[in-house]
mmCIF file of C-alpha atoms in Angstrom:
data_model
loop_
_atom_site.group_PDB
_atom_site.id
_atom_site.type_symbol
_atom_site.label_atom_id
_atom_site.label_comp_id
_atom_site.label_asym_id
_atom_site.label_seq_id
_atom_site.Cartn_x
_atom_site.Cartn_y
_atom_site.Cartn_z
ATOM 1 C CA UNK A 224 111.309 127.215 19.064
ATOM 2 C CA UNK A 225 111.442 124.892 22.166
ATOM 3 C CA UNK A 226 114.075 122.298 22.982
ATOM 4 C CA UNK A 227 112.744 118.684 22.826
ATOM 5 C CA UNK A 228 112.179 116.957 26.184
ATOM 6 C CA UNK A 229 115.031 114.722 27.316
ATOM 7 C CA UNK A 230 114.314 111.011 26.939
ATOM 8 C CA UNK A 231 115.050 108.733 29.919
ATOM 9 C CA UNK A 232 117.447 105.898 29.141
ATOM 10 C CA UNK A 233 115.327 102.687 29.140
ATOM 11 C CA UNK A 234 117.847 100.632 31.138
ATOM 12 C CA UNK A 235 118.298 103.401 33.724
ATOM 13 C CA UNK A 236 114.512 103.844 34.003
ATOM 14 C CA UNK A 237 114.069 100.083 34.445
ATOM 15 C CA UNK A 238 116.830 99.951 37.086
ATOM 16 C CA UNK A 239 115.120 102.697 39.072
ATOM 17 C CA UNK A 240 111.782 100.891 38.984
ATOM 18 C CA UNK A 241 113.416 97.580 39.844
ATOM 19 C CA UNK A 242 115.273 99.084 42.802
ATOM 20 C CA UNK A 243 112.014 100.495 44.123
ATOM 21 C CA UNK A 244 110.297 97.135 43.737
ATOM 22 C CA UNK A 245 113.182 95.392 45.542
ATOM 23 C CA UNK A 246 112.936 97.838 48.423
ATOM 24 C CA UNK A 247 109.181 97.300 48.630
ATOM 25 C CA UNK A 248 109.687 93.525 48.667
ATOM 26 C CA UNK A 249 112.163 93.782 51.544
ATOM 27 C CA UNK A 250 109.866 96.101 53.500
ATOM 28 C CA UNK A 251 106.912 93.785 52.929
ATOM 29 C CA UNK A 252 108.891 90.880 54.395
ATOM 30 C CA UNK A 253 109.776 92.974 57.420
ATOM 31 C CA UNK A 254 106.167 94.003 57.965
ATOM 32 C CA UNK A 255 104.981 90.400 57.741
ATOM 33 C CA UNK A 256 107.057 89.218 60.663
ATOM 34 C CA UNK A 257 108.243 92.210 62.662
ATOM 35 C CA UNK A 258 105.882 93.245 65.482
ATOM 36 C CA UNK A 259 104.845 96.852 65.886
ATOM 37 C CA UNK A 260 106.904 98.483 68.615
ATOM 38 C CA UNK A 261 104.842 101.672 68.990
ATOM 39 C CA UNK A 262 102.219 99.967 71.114
ATOM 40 C CA UNK A 263 100.906 100.648 74.579
ATOM 41 C CA UNK A 264 102.218 98.381 77.347
ATOM 42 C CA UNK A 265 99.868 97.694 80.256
ATOM 43 C CA UNK A 266 101.575 97.238 83.604
ATOM 44 C CA UNK A 267 99.613 95.395 86.281
ATOM 45 C CA UNK A 268 101.143 93.531 89.209
ATOM 46 C CA UNK A 269 98.527 90.783 89.361
ATOM 47 C CA UNK A 270 98.366 90.119 85.610
ATOM 48 C CA UNK A 271 102.133 90.016 85.172
ATOM 49 C CA UNK A 272 102.568 87.744 88.183
ATOM 50 C CA UNK A 273 99.763 85.479 86.984
ATOM 51 C CA UNK A 274 101.036 85.134 83.409
ATOM 52 C CA UNK A 275 104.539 84.376 84.611
ATOM 53 C CA UNK A 276 103.117 81.796 87.048
ATOM 54 C CA UNK A 277 101.235 79.843 84.383
ATOM 55 C CA UNK A 278 104.236 80.115 82.046
ATOM 56 C CA UNK A 279 106.800 78.941 84.632
ATOM 57 C CA UNK A 280 106.383 75.157 84.111
ATOM 58 C CA UNK A 281 106.557 75.646 80.348
ATOM 59 C CA UNK A 282 109.678 77.789 80.628
ATOM 60 C CA UNK A 283 111.259 75.087 82.813
ATOM 61 C CA UNK A 284 110.334 72.423 80.250
ATOM 62 C CA UNK A 285 112.010 74.576 77.590
ATOM 63 C CA UNK A 286 115.198 74.691 79.677
ATOM 64 C CA UNK A 287 115.025 78.330 80.805
ATOM 65 C CA UNK A 288 116.208 79.343 84.249
ATOM 66 C CA UNK A 289 113.485 80.080 86.850
ATOM 67 C CA UNK A 290 112.273 83.659 86.526
ATOM 68 C CA UNK A 291 114.109 84.208 83.232
ATOM 69 C CA UNK A 292 110.946 84.447 81.109
ATOM 70 C CA UNK A 293 109.085 87.743 81.099
ATOM 71 C CA UNK A 294 105.518 88.224 79.833
ATOM 72 C CA UNK A 295 104.547 91.714 78.651
ATOM 73 C CA UNK A 296 100.905 92.715 78.119
ATOM 74 C CA UNK A 297 100.194 94.921 75.093
ATOM 75 C CA UNK A 298 97.009 97.010 74.915
ATOM 76 C CA UNK A 299 95.858 95.860 71.483
ATOM 77 C CA UNK A 300 92.504 94.234 70.626
ATOM 78 C CA UNK A 301 93.972 91.984 67.933
ATOM 79 C CA UNK A 302 94.476 88.287 68.687
ATOM 80 C CA UNK A 303 98.225 88.033 68.786
ATOM 81 C CA UNK A 304 101.366 87.196 70.728
ATOM 82 C CA UNK A 305 104.958 87.546 69.570
ATOM 83 C CA UNK A 306 108.604 87.552 70.558
ATOM 84 C CA UNK A 307 111.071 90.261 69.591
ATOM 85 C CA UNK A 308 114.343 88.932 70.920
ATOM 86 C CA UNK A 309 115.521 87.881 74.353
ATOM 87 C CA UNK A 310 113.376 85.838 76.742
ATOM 88 C CA UNK A 311 110.308 88.071 76.604
ATOM 89 C CA UNK A 312 106.876 87.244 75.208
ATOM 90 C CA UNK A 313 104.427 89.995 74.270
ATOM 91 C CA UNK A 314 100.737 89.129 74.649
ATOM 92 C CA UNK A 315 97.933 91.300 73.243
ATOM 93 C CA UNK A 316 94.897 92.056 75.378
ATOM 94 C CA UNK A 317 92.794 90.770 72.463
ATOM 95 C CA UNK A 318 94.272 87.330 72.994
ATOM 96 C CA UNK A 319 93.265 87.322 76.675
ATOM 97 C CA UNK A 320 89.776 88.451 75.704
ATOM 98 C CA UNK A 321 89.442 85.691 73.089
ATOM 99 C CA UNK A 322 90.771 82.861 75.257
ATOM 100 C CA UNK A 323 88.326 80.981 77.463
ATOM 101 C CA UNK A 324 90.849 79.374 79.774
ATOM 102 C CA UNK A 325 94.336 79.613 81.202
ATOM 103 C CA UNK A 326 95.094 76.417 79.300
ATOM 104 C CA UNK A 327 94.445 78.157 75.967
ATOM 105 C CA UNK A 328 96.833 80.959 76.914
ATOM 106 C CA UNK A 329 99.432 78.370 77.938
ATOM 107 C CA UNK A 330 99.200 76.853 74.462
ATOM 108 C CA UNK A 331 100.099 80.224 72.950
ATOM 109 C CA UNK A 332 102.923 80.791 75.432
ATOM 110 C CA UNK A 333 104.325 77.331 74.656
ATOM 111 C CA UNK A 334 104.339 78.182 70.938
ATOM 112 C CA UNK A 335 106.147 81.492 71.545
ATOM 113 C CA UNK A 336 108.694 79.684 73.705
ATOM 114 C CA UNK A 337 109.369 77.558 70.635
ATOM 115 C CA UNK A 338 110.357 80.741 68.791
ATOM 116 C CA UNK A 339 112.610 81.828 71.665
ATOM 117 C CA UNK A 340 114.412 78.514 72.045
ATOM 118 C CA UNK A 341 114.676 78.160 68.261
ATOM 119 C CA UNK A 342 116.326 81.599 68.010
ATOM 120 C CA UNK A 343 113.901 82.501 65.246
ATOM 121 C CA UNK A 344 114.158 86.269 65.715
ATOM 122 C CA UNK A 345 117.953 86.093 65.555
ATOM 123 C CA UNK A 346 117.726 83.886 62.477
ATOM 124 C CA UNK A 347 115.395 86.237 60.617
ATOM 125 C CA UNK A 348 118.177 87.095 58.173
ATOM 126 C CA UNK A 349 118.438 83.405 57.228
ATOM 127 C CA UNK A 350 115.076 83.792 55.525
ATOM 128 C CA UNK A 351 115.619 87.266 54.106
ATOM 129 C CA UNK A 352 119.111 86.739 52.661
ATOM 130 C CA UNK A 353 118.216 84.033 50.084
ATOM 131 C CA UNK A 354 115.079 85.942 49.071
ATOM 132 C CA UNK A 355 117.068 89.123 48.476
ATOM 133 C CA UNK A 356 119.655 87.081 46.543
ATOM 134 C CA UNK A 357 116.953 85.833 44.177
ATOM 135 C CA UNK A 358 115.618 89.364 43.813
ATOM 136 C CA UNK A 359 119.049 90.787 42.962
ATOM 137 C CA UNK A 360 119.716 88.048 40.393
ATOM 138 C CA UNK A 361 116.383 88.763 38.712
ATOM 139 C CA UNK A 362 117.246 92.473 38.810
ATOM 140 C CA UNK A 363 120.566 91.891 37.028
ATOM 141 C CA UNK A 364 118.873 89.645 34.484
ATOM 142 C CA UNK A 365 116.230 92.302 33.906
ATOM 143 C CA UNK A 366 118.820 95.030 33.387
ATOM 144 C CA UNK A 367 120.570 92.836 30.859
ATOM 145 C CA UNK A 368 117.312 92.304 28.960
ATOM 146 C CA UNK A 369 116.546 96.031 29.087
ATOM 147 C CA UNK A 370 119.964 96.866 27.636
ATOM 148 C CA UNK A 371 119.276 94.322 24.912
ATOM 149 C CA UNK A 372 116.112 96.225 24.014
ATOM 150 C CA UNK A 373 113.499 94.022 25.666
ATOM 151 C CA UNK A 374 112.057 96.188 28.482
ATOM 152 C CA UNK A 375 108.811 94.205 28.707
ATOM 153 C CA UNK A 376 110.695 90.958 29.135
ATOM 154 C CA UNK A 377 112.923 92.672 31.688
ATOM 155 C CA UNK A 378 109.951 93.670 33.858
ATOM 156 C CA UNK A 379 108.470 90.181 33.541
ATOM 157 C CA UNK A 380 111.767 88.649 34.711
ATOM 158 C CA UNK A 381 111.881 91.012 37.654
ATOM 159 C CA UNK A 382 108.277 90.282 38.641
ATOM 160 C CA UNK A 383 108.880 86.543 38.435
ATOM 161 C CA UNK A 384 112.011 86.874 40.543
ATOM 162 C CA UNK A 385 110.134 88.807 43.217
ATOM 163 C CA UNK A 386 107.374 86.202 43.262
ATOM 164 C CA UNK A 387 109.880 83.383 43.732
ATOM 165 C CA UNK A 388 111.787 85.358 46.381
ATOM 166 C CA UNK A 389 108.667 86.118 48.374
ATOM 167 C CA UNK A 390 107.505 82.521 48.064
ATOM 168 C CA UNK A 391 110.844 81.288 49.452
ATOM 169 C CA UNK A 392 110.673 83.711 52.351
ATOM 170 C CA UNK A 393 107.087 82.762 53.200
ATOM 171 C CA UNK A 394 108.016 79.072 53.108
ATOM 172 C CA UNK A 395 110.855 79.815 55.539
ATOM 173 C CA UNK A 396 108.471 81.685 57.860
ATOM 174 C CA UNK A 397 105.898 78.864 57.767
ATOM 175 C CA UNK A 398 108.685 76.428 58.559
ATOM 176 C CA UNK A 399 109.576 78.419 61.674
ATOM 177 C CA UNK A 400 105.933 78.436 62.743
ATOM 178 C CA UNK A 401 105.668 74.671 62.318
ATOM 179 C CA UNK A 402 108.842 74.177 64.368
ATOM 180 C CA UNK A 403 107.438 76.446 67.096
ATOM 181 C CA UNK A 404 104.169 74.470 67.079
ATOM 182 C CA UNK A 405 106.032 71.185 67.535
ATOM 183 C CA UNK A 406 108.289 72.637 70.226
ATOM 184 C CA UNK A 407 105.304 74.079 72.078
ATOM 185 C CA UNK A 408 103.607 70.683 72.049
ATOM 186 C CA UNK A 409 106.733 69.133 73.556
ATOM 187 C CA UNK A 410 106.932 71.755 76.331
ATOM 188 C CA UNK A 411 103.282 71.209 77.248
ATOM 189 C CA UNK A 412 103.833 67.466 77.343
ATOM 190 C CA UNK A 413 106.981 67.707 79.456
ATOM 191 C CA UNK A 414 105.170 70.012 81.887
ATOM 192 C CA UNK A 415 102.265 67.552 82.155
ATOM 193 C CA UNK A 416 99.823 70.135 80.765
ATOM 194 C CA UNK A 417 97.105 69.102 78.323
ATOM 195 C CA UNK A 418 97.194 70.377 74.759
ATOM 196 C CA UNK A 419 93.407 70.667 74.561
ATOM 197 C CA UNK A 420 93.606 74.420 75.093
ATOM 198 C CA UNK A 421 96.114 74.788 72.268
ATOM 199 C CA UNK A 422 93.851 72.905 69.854
ATOM 200 C CA UNK A 423 90.793 74.855 70.997
ATOM 201 C CA UNK A 424 92.564 78.166 70.445
ATOM 202 C CA UNK A 425 93.636 77.248 66.925
ATOM 203 C CA UNK A 426 90.008 76.338 66.202
ATOM 204 C CA UNK A 427 89.011 79.795 67.451
ATOM 205 C CA UNK A 428 91.519 81.306 65.039
ATOM 206 C CA UNK A 429 90.081 79.140 62.273
ATOM 207 C CA UNK A 430 86.613 80.559 62.998
ATOM 208 C CA UNK A 431 88.123 84.036 62.875
ATOM 209 C CA UNK A 432 89.612 83.242 59.464
ATOM 210 C CA UNK A 433 86.160 82.101 58.303
ATOM 211 C CA UNK A 434 84.704 85.461 59.382
ATOM 212 C CA UNK A 435 87.427 87.258 57.435
ATOM 213 C CA UNK A 436 86.651 85.192 54.342
ATOM 214 C CA UNK A 437 90.047 83.476 54.380
ATOM 215 C CA UNK A 438 88.647 79.957 54.038
ATOM 216 C CA UNK A 439 89.889 79.567 50.483
ATOM 217 C CA UNK A 440 93.186 81.374 50.988
ATOM 218 C CA UNK A 441 96.256 79.447 49.907
ATOM 219 C CA UNK A 442 98.514 78.879 52.921
ATOM 220 C CA UNK A 443 101.508 79.138 50.597
ATOM 221 C CA UNK A 444 100.825 82.877 50.364
ATOM 222 C CA UNK A 445 100.958 83.454 54.131
ATOM 223 C CA UNK A 446 103.623 83.654 56.837
ATOM 224 C CA UNK A 447 101.765 81.062 58.963
ATOM 225 C CA UNK A 448 100.122 77.757 58.045
ATOM 226 C CA UNK A 449 96.323 78.069 58.128
ATOM 227 C CA UNK A 450 94.903 77.540 61.597
ATOM 228 C CA UNK A 451 92.798 74.549 60.565
ATOM 229 C CA UNK A 452 95.889 72.786 59.232
ATOM 230 C CA UNK A 453 97.793 73.509 62.431
ATOM 231 C CA UNK A 454 94.941 72.317 64.659
ATOM 232 C CA UNK A 455 94.641 69.045 62.729
ATOM 233 C CA UNK A 456 98.380 68.322 62.929
ATOM 234 C CA UNK A 457 98.660 69.235 66.596
ATOM 235 C CA UNK A 458 95.532 67.392 67.697
ATOM 236 C CA UNK A 459 96.932 64.089 66.446
ATOM 237 C CA UNK A 460 100.115 64.720 68.400
ATOM 238 C CA UNK A 461 98.355 65.875 71.563
ATOM 239 C CA UNK A 462 95.884 62.988 71.638
ATOM 240 C CA UNK A 463 98.754 60.527 71.667
ATOM 241 C CA UNK A 464 100.330 62.301 74.645
ATOM 242 C CA UNK A 465 99.842 61.110 78.234
ATOM 243 C CA UNK A 466 98.979 64.666 79.300
ATOM 244 C CA UNK A 467 95.958 64.906 76.952
ATOM 245 C CA UNK A 468 93.509 63.926 79.700
ATOM 246 C CA UNK A 469 95.307 65.830 82.474
ATOM 247 C CA UNK A 470 92.924 67.923 84.568
ATOM 248 C CA UNK A 471 93.068 71.694 84.352
ATOM 249 C CA UNK A 472 94.657 73.479 87.301
ATOM 250 C CA UNK A 473 91.683 75.018 89.198
ATOM 251 C CA UNK A 474 93.844 77.739 90.732
ATOM 252 C CA UNK A 475 95.095 78.851 87.319
ATOM 253 C CA UNK A 476 91.601 78.791 85.843
ATOM 254 C CA UNK A 477 90.158 80.832 88.729
ATOM 255 C CA UNK A 478 93.015 83.298 88.354
ATOM 256 C CA UNK A 479 92.331 83.595 84.638
ATOM 257 C CA UNK A 480 88.689 84.483 85.290
ATOM 258 C CA UNK A 481 89.795 87.275 87.644
ATOM 259 C CA UNK A 482 92.487 88.642 85.361
ATOM 260 C CA UNK A 483 90.178 88.605 82.338
ATOM 261 C CA UNK A 484 87.393 90.369 84.259
ATOM 262 C CA UNK A 485 89.847 92.940 85.586
ATOM 263 C CA UNK A 486 91.165 93.588 82.081
ATOM 264 C CA UNK A 487 87.664 93.995 80.683
ATOM 265 C CA UNK A 488 86.751 96.467 83.400
ATOM 266 C CA UNK A 489 89.885 98.473 82.749
ATOM 267 C CA UNK A 490 90.007 98.655 78.933
ATOM 268 C CA UNK A 491 86.482 98.360 77.589
ATOM 269 C CA UNK A 492 83.410 100.584 77.729
ATOM 270 C CA UNK A 493 81.770 100.384 81.186
ATOM 271 C CA UNK A 494 78.354 99.773 79.623
ATOM 272 C CA UNK A 495 79.675 96.594 78.006
ATOM 273 C CA UNK A 496 81.369 95.502 81.224
ATOM 274 C CA UNK A 497 78.213 95.975 83.291
ATOM 275 C CA UNK A 498 76.222 94.011 80.728
ATOM 276 C CA UNK A 499 78.710 91.134 81.039
ATOM 277 C CA UNK A 500 78.849 91.369 84.847
ATOM 278 C CA UNK A 501 75.477 92.629 86.154
ATOM 279 C CA UNK A 502 75.088 93.527 89.821
ATOM 280 C CA UNK A 503 73.233 90.260 90.390
ATOM 281 C CA UNK A 504 76.536 88.451 89.746
ATOM 282 C CA UNK A 505 78.298 88.114 93.118
ATOM 283 C CA UNK A 506 81.349 86.147 91.988
ATOM 284 C CA UNK A 507 84.815 87.612 92.565
ATOM 285 C CA UNK A 508 85.499 88.289 88.845
ATOM 286 C CA UNK A 509 82.215 90.219 88.610
ATOM 287 C CA UNK A 510 83.077 92.455 91.571
ATOM 288 C CA UNK A 511 86.479 93.043 89.988
ATOM 289 C CA UNK A 512 85.096 94.043 86.591
ATOM 290 C CA UNK A 513 82.419 96.314 88.054
ATOM 291 C CA UNK A 514 84.921 98.053 90.348
ATOM 292 C CA UNK A 515 86.980 99.154 87.363
ATOM 293 C CA UNK A 516 83.899 100.032 85.311
ATOM 294 C CA UNK A 517 82.526 102.259 88.067
ATOM 295 C CA UNK A 518 85.972 103.765 88.577
ATOM 296 C CA UNK A 519 86.053 104.720 84.888
ATOM 297 C CA UNK A 520 82.758 106.529 85.404
ATOM 298 C CA UNK A 521 84.096 108.294 88.550
ATOM 299 C CA UNK A 522 81.388 106.598 90.614
ATOM 300 C CA UNK A 523 83.671 106.456 93.639
ATOM 301 C CA UNK A 524 81.212 105.062 96.163
ATOM 302 C CA UNK A 525 80.162 102.172 93.915
ATOM 303 C CA UNK A 526 83.742 101.389 92.905
ATOM 304 C CA UNK A 527 84.882 101.443 96.531
ATOM 305 C CA UNK A 528 81.987 99.203 97.578
ATOM 306 C CA UNK A 529 82.969 96.613 94.960
ATOM 307 C CA UNK A 530 86.593 96.682 96.114
ATOM 308 C CA UNK A 531 85.572 96.249 99.749
ATOM 309 C CA UNK A 532 83.323 93.342 98.746
ATOM 310 C CA UNK A 533 86.371 91.669 97.221
ATOM 311 C CA UNK A 534 88.407 92.180 100.386
ATOM 312 C CA UNK A 535 85.582 90.651 102.420
ATOM 313 C CA UNK A 536 85.661 87.592 100.140
ATOM 314 C CA UNK A 537 89.448 87.192 100.397
ATOM 315 C CA UNK A 538 91.194 89.326 103.051
ATOM 316 C CA UNK A 539 94.629 87.926 102.112
ATOM 317 C CA UNK A 540 94.580 88.962 98.459
ATOM 318 C CA UNK A 541 97.011 91.899 98.006
ATOM 319 C CA UNK A 542 95.510 92.920 94.687
ATOM 320 C CA UNK A 543 92.124 93.687 96.233
ATOM 321 C CA UNK A 544 93.760 96.123 98.653
ATOM 322 C CA UNK A 545 95.725 97.555 95.726
ATOM 323 C CA UNK A 546 92.449 98.118 93.862
ATOM 324 C CA UNK A 547 90.870 99.906 96.837
ATOM 325 C CA UNK A 548 93.972 102.052 97.263
ATOM 326 C CA UNK A 549 94.028 102.919 93.564
ATOM 327 C CA UNK A 550 90.370 103.969 93.601
ATOM 328 C CA UNK A 551 90.912 106.192 96.651
ATOM 329 C CA UNK A 552 94.190 107.679 95.391
ATOM 330 C CA UNK A 553 92.853 108.492 91.934
ATOM 331 C CA UNK A 554 89.699 109.955 93.503
ATOM 332 C CA UNK A 555 91.724 112.547 95.390
ATOM 333 C CA UNK A 556 91.872 110.714 98.741
ATOM 334 C CA UNK A 557 95.577 109.905 99.171
ATOM 335 C CA UNK A 558 95.439 109.750 102.982
ATOM 336 C CA UNK A 559 92.614 107.194 102.884
ATOM 337 C CA UNK A 560 94.574 105.221 100.265
ATOM 338 C CA UNK A 561 97.615 104.733 102.529
ATOM 339 C CA UNK A 562 96.353 101.861 104.681
ATOM 340 C CA UNK A 563 95.107 99.627 101.837
ATOM 341 C CA UNK A 564 98.215 100.331 99.749
ATOM 342 C CA UNK A 565 100.525 99.650 102.687
ATOM 343 C CA UNK A 566 98.705 96.349 103.254
ATOM 344 C CA UNK A 567 98.878 95.496 99.556
ATOM 345 C CA UNK A 568 102.612 96.205 99.492
ATOM 346 C CA UNK A 569 103.222 93.968 102.497
ATOM 347 C CA UNK A 570 100.988 91.109 101.329
ATOM 348 C CA UNK A 571 102.527 91.148 97.839
ATOM 349 C CA UNK A 572 106.072 90.882 99.165
ATOM 350 C CA UNK A 573 106.827 94.488 98.135
ATOM 351 C CA UNK A 574 105.843 94.042 94.493
ATOM 352 C CA UNK A 575 107.489 96.998 92.724
ATOM 353 C CA UNK A 576 104.355 98.175 90.908
ATOM 354 C CA UNK A 577 102.263 98.144 94.079
ATOM 355 C CA UNK A 578 105.085 99.758 96.069
ATOM 356 C CA UNK A 579 105.276 102.508 93.446
ATOM 357 C CA UNK A 580 101.597 103.302 93.887
ATOM 358 C CA UNK A 581 102.091 103.320 97.668
ATOM 359 C CA UNK A 582 105.020 105.726 97.294
ATOM 360 C CA UNK A 583 102.888 107.917 95.020
ATOM 361 C CA UNK A 584 100.139 108.046 97.660
ATOM 362 C CA UNK A 585 102.646 108.992 100.387
ATOM 363 C CA UNK A 586 103.882 111.894 98.262
ATOM 364 C CA UNK A 587 100.349 112.930 97.299
ATOM 365 C CA UNK A 588 99.459 113.540 100.974
ATOM 366 C CA UNK A 589 101.755 116.610 100.749
ATOM 367 C CA UNK A 590 102.933 115.766 104.252
ATOM 368 C CA UNK A 591 106.712 116.206 104.517
ATOM 369 C CA UNK A 592 106.803 113.634 107.312
ATOM 370 C CA UNK A 593 105.768 110.973 104.753
ATOM 371 C CA UNK A 594 108.663 111.623 102.350
ATOM 372 C CA UNK A 595 111.355 109.459 104.024
ATOM 373 C CA UNK A 596 109.034 106.417 103.864
ATOM 374 C CA UNK A 597 108.109 107.286 100.280
ATOM 375 C CA UNK A 598 111.773 107.466 99.280
ATOM 376 C CA UNK A 599 112.532 104.141 100.941
ATOM 377 C CA UNK A 600 109.603 102.438 99.236
ATOM 378 C CA UNK A 601 110.392 103.885 95.812
ATOM 379 C CA UNK A 602 114.124 103.135 95.980
ATOM 380 C CA UNK A 603 113.271 99.517 96.780
ATOM 381 C CA UNK A 604 110.858 99.501 93.832
ATOM 382 C CA UNK A 605 113.373 100.696 91.216
ATOM 383 C CA UNK A 606 115.989 98.319 92.599
ATOM 384 C CA UNK A 607 113.720 95.438 91.532
ATOM 385 C CA UNK A 608 112.116 97.006 88.451
ATOM 386 C CA UNK A 609 114.242 99.700 86.900
ATOM 387 C CA UNK A 610 111.989 99.981 83.842
ATOM 388 C CA UNK A 611 109.040 101.559 85.647
ATOM 389 C CA UNK A 612 108.986 105.260 84.634
ATOM 390 C CA UNK A 613 106.377 106.189 87.242
ATOM 391 C CA UNK A 614 108.644 105.032 90.072
ATOM 392 C CA UNK A 615 111.496 107.188 88.768
ATOM 393 C CA UNK A 616 109.109 110.118 88.331
ATOM 394 C CA UNK A 617 107.927 109.875 91.941
ATOM 395 C CA UNK A 618 111.550 109.659 93.155
ATOM 396 C CA UNK A 619 112.294 112.738 91.069
ATOM 397 C CA UNK A 620 109.507 114.623 92.828
ATOM 398 C CA UNK A 621 111.103 113.828 96.207
ATOM 399 C CA UNK A 622 114.565 114.928 95.072
ATOM 400 C CA UNK A 623 113.131 118.070 93.464
ATOM 401 C CA UNK A 624 111.472 118.968 96.773
ATOM 402 C CA UNK A 625 114.904 118.862 98.402
ATOM 403 C CA UNK A 626 116.398 121.075 95.721
ATOM 404 C CA UNK A 627 118.430 118.154 94.314
ATOM 405 C CA UNK A 628 117.756 118.897 90.659
ATOM 406 C CA UNK A 629 120.541 116.677 89.356
#
C-alpha cells in the first residue's frame, strides 16, 4: 500500500509562479534597455580621432568640456548606438556601414548626448521602481485571491498587473527617447549643423522596420517610438531651424568616406570589399579598403602597394604610414615597419595606439639596442591611454627580458 502524493498548497504554488513571473518581468525590462557588455571593441587611431572630431561641436553645444566625450566603436553589425553611464558613447560598426554621411552619424551622436545630459542611465530606476511596485501590488492581490479559493482569478490579476507595469515602464522609456530626440535637435542647431542627416537616418531605420515586418507594430509596446513617428516630429522642428540649409562640412564627409572604407576592408569578407572597391577605383577610400582586404588575404605585395599609393596621394597623413607599418609588421617584417611607424607616430602627435604599434615593432626586431626606445615610446603611450592592454603587454615583454617579473 503506497502513501498518497503530497498536494501543493494552492496559495504557495501561486506565490512561487508569481515570483518567477515578477523576476522575468524585471529581467525583460533590463534586457530592453541595457546594452550588451560582452562585445568586441575595435580600437583604431584614425576612427576614434575622427568620431571625436565630428562630435566635438555637439559636445560643446551640450555643455561638455572639450575632450570630455569619448566615442567607442563596437564590432557589431546591428544598427545601434548607446550610452552606459559617464560621458562615453558606444557606436556599432553596423551603424557606420548603414550611414551615408558624417551628418547622419552626427544626428545619432546628438541623440545619445541627449541621454548623457539627461542622466537617463542613472535614472533607469525611476522607470523600474513604479513598474515593480505595480507588479508587487498585483502579486499581493493575487495571493489574497488564491487564499480565498480563486486561483484562476489570482493568475488573471497577476497577469493584468504585469501588463500594466510593463506598459508604464515602456512609456517611461519612450519618454526618455523623445527627450533625447529633442535635446539632440537642439545640440545640432546650436552647433550650426543641419538636421537633414538625422531625419534621413530615421527614415533608413523606418525602411529597416518595414523589412522586419514591423509596419503595423504598436509603438506603445516598444521601448522607442517608431522611427517614422520620430522622423515626422523631428523634420518639422529641423525645417524651422536656421541650420536646416547649412552646407555639409566637406572635410568631415571626406573623412567619413575613408573611415567607412577602412572599416569595410577590415571587418568584412575581402570578396565583398573588392566588389565595392574594384581596382579601377583610384580614390583614396578605395585604396584604403583594398589594402585591408589584401592584407586579410596575406597578399603582402598588393596590400603594400595600396598603402604606398595612399602615401603618394597624401604624404602628410599619419594613418597611411600606420597602415603601411601594420602591413609590414604583421607580415613578419618588423625592421621594414620601423620607418613608416616612426613617421606615423611623429605625424600623429604620438597618438597612443600608433605609438604602441611602433613600440611593438621595435621589440619584434629582437634587437636589444631597440629596447630603450621601445620602453620610452610605450611608457608615453600608457601615460595617455592606460586602457590599452597591448601597450601594457609590450611593456611587460621588455621588463620580462630584464628579469623584472614583478
